[in-house]
Every structure is written in structure tokens, then in C-alpha cells.
């Protein structure tokens, strides 16, 4: 929570399925990211299976501050999962924003914004189960078409002891429509706890603009960081040093090839030509990727 007292917006790496794993979190932390979220973990599966716990949640001593995001639909399961991860993290976040059909049909994600009493109970239950008063309990939401409902939800969870709220400024039905930053400002003005803005953050200019427009306490990026993990350090596009850093970190963590390759596809999109991308995207081994990068970019690095 001390991060919110620095006089500038807290820079947050969003929870991204498949992508915001330990290796990528290590990379963005090298480039001025303040807080990282894990990918969304289904709390019930996490508690049911040791195998799921081992594969879904990995961390190390340098991976802090770390927020573990859970999908849950009952207070007991969420609190149980929070107790398991609390010694290795700085907070848990309840996903109340995932708009995917499978999540909503299972009672997870964005459908929870229509169940304020349940969300309030879940927050309170976690707060009561964790001994550490400094451990964060947060939620990430989407907005209602009727913003009064969103404000009501936020005020209820604030009263229940939530540490902060992340607001993705779209409704559950909206995908690529413009973000409703005015709605985020209204929510921020209605609360006394920190609010983090999320949606279409692709540069530090966006971070500053949203900060000025909404008065929020932090800004969360997802696709912007995938395309440029050094974004929070002020780079307009991925610097080559960041690419080399990713190679080192990914190899050190034994990152599966598909994940390793996909991250590089995102990073190189703005800094490579179309013919280069066509060749790179077809590569199928780590050694081929390394050879391609050295042959394509080594001279630029030397100069």
C-alpha cells in the first residue's frame, strides 16, 4: 500500500492468461513495473489439486510485490486459496471482470459485478482469514451500463475492507470500444480507497493522460506491456536490450517454447519488417529463434 503514496501513478502489470507468468513478471520488473499480477487462477481447482497449485503458481524471492488473482464464486474457497498463497505474495485479487462466456456461465468473472453482497462477503471473509493486516485484498471489475450500480458495488466492498479496486472502463459486453475514462473518474471520486485504471494503456503518455483525466492512484497495462515490456520505463517501442533480457530470463526459467516465442512475436511486431516477421513467426525451436535474433539484430546492438 506504500506504493500509493509516491506522488505518481503506480505502474501495474495486468493478469493475463498464459502471459503474466513468473518469467514475464521478472522482465517487466527490470523496466520500472511496480506491481505484477499472476494470471487468473480458478480457486476451486487450485485447492483441489496439488498439481494445479504447482503449475499455476510459481514465484521467487525477487517476484515482489506480487498479487495473486483468483476466480472464485464463494467466500470459503477464495479464503482458503488466499491462505495458501499469502506467505508467498503481497495480496490476492478477486476477478470480477472476465467477460468470457465460459467464466460467466460458471459463475466467475464479470457476472459478479451483479452480486455485490456476495463480493462484499468474499472480501470480508478473506480479510478475516489472513492474519497479516498489511496483506492486500482487492477486486478487478468492469463497469455497468448504469454506473450507479458500479458505484454502489464499489462502496459496499470498500466498507467490507477492500484495499483497492481496479476498474476496466468497459462493460462486460464491450471489447474494443473506447474506454469510458469518465466512468473511472466517477468511481474514483466516489471512494476513499485507491483506484487503478485499466484499458487501452499502450505508452507512458497514456499513463500520464489517464492519470490526469481520472485522478486514479495507479494504471494497469496488459497488451501494451506485451508489445513493449519496457513501456513503463518510457520506451516508445521494445528496446533490443529488453529482447536480450527476455532470452536470458526465459532460458533461466525453462520457459516452454510456445510461450517464449509468442512473447517475442509481440515484442518484435513494431521493430521488425513484414518479411522478418513472416520468417520469425514460422520458427519452431529456441536455437532457431536465437540464431535469427543474432543474425538480424546483432549489428544494430553493436552500433
Phi, psi and omega in degrees: 000337179299335180300333182283358182252020184270354180081012175215161181293136175292136184258120192236135173269123187290160170285119181233123179304131179074339191252321185272052177276178188307313184299316180292324177298320178299323181293309184293332177295332177292343185237051166069022171280130185276320186221139176239144173257147169286166167298161178297131179244132178283115189300320182296316178294320180300319181281336184281332191224125175296326178297319178296319180298318181292323184275328186275333186231105174233143180205178174210182187293335181271353187273060182219151354291142184231130176248127179265120180264130179244147164261125181209159179226008172214151189293321185296313182295317179299316181295321177300312181296320179299320180296325180292318186269346187301326178292344187244013184210178183248357179177165172238150181234134177266124180283112176240028186225346183297121185267000185296143187301318183299320181294312182296320181293334178273357180091013180257173168066226192296337180295339181290341179292345177264009179231064187299325180293321178295314180298317178301317180295321180295316178298313182297321182296316178296315180303321181285335184273335183267123183291329186283113181293342180272356180285128185279140172233114186231169173226153176239125188234164160254171185261158172275159170298322174267100188298338179300327178293322179293316178298318179299315177302311184296320180292326178292316180286332173300315179294335181277352176105019178295144184281316176201170179230131172262129183245114168275119191280044173225158173282171180295339181270348184266141180243295185246011176292160179304144179287138180273080182292333177295327177292320178297319178298317179299317179295314179303317182291344183266356187234161175251354177269163178297148175233136177249130179269142180220140177131114174059040175265111187235002180197168176292334174297321176296317179303309182294321181295316180292321177300314180293321185287323190249338183074018182291170183262346180202163180227130182250135179238148177237275183299328177300322178283329175298316181288329183211088182298345179264012184305314183293343177273003175097004179283137179284329177216167185299119176287151182299329178301324179294323177297314179295322177300319180296319177303311182297314184292316182297318178294318180300323183267001180064040183296131177304147187303315184303315179293314178305313183290316181300318178300318180291325176301315177297313185296324187271355187302319183275343188248006179236158179279166181298316177299321178296318180296321181299317178292312184299318184294340181269355182292148188229014176212155180299319181296322178294321178297313181298316179299316180298314182297317181293320182287330184273323191243357186298321183290324177296324180293318181293331180267000000 
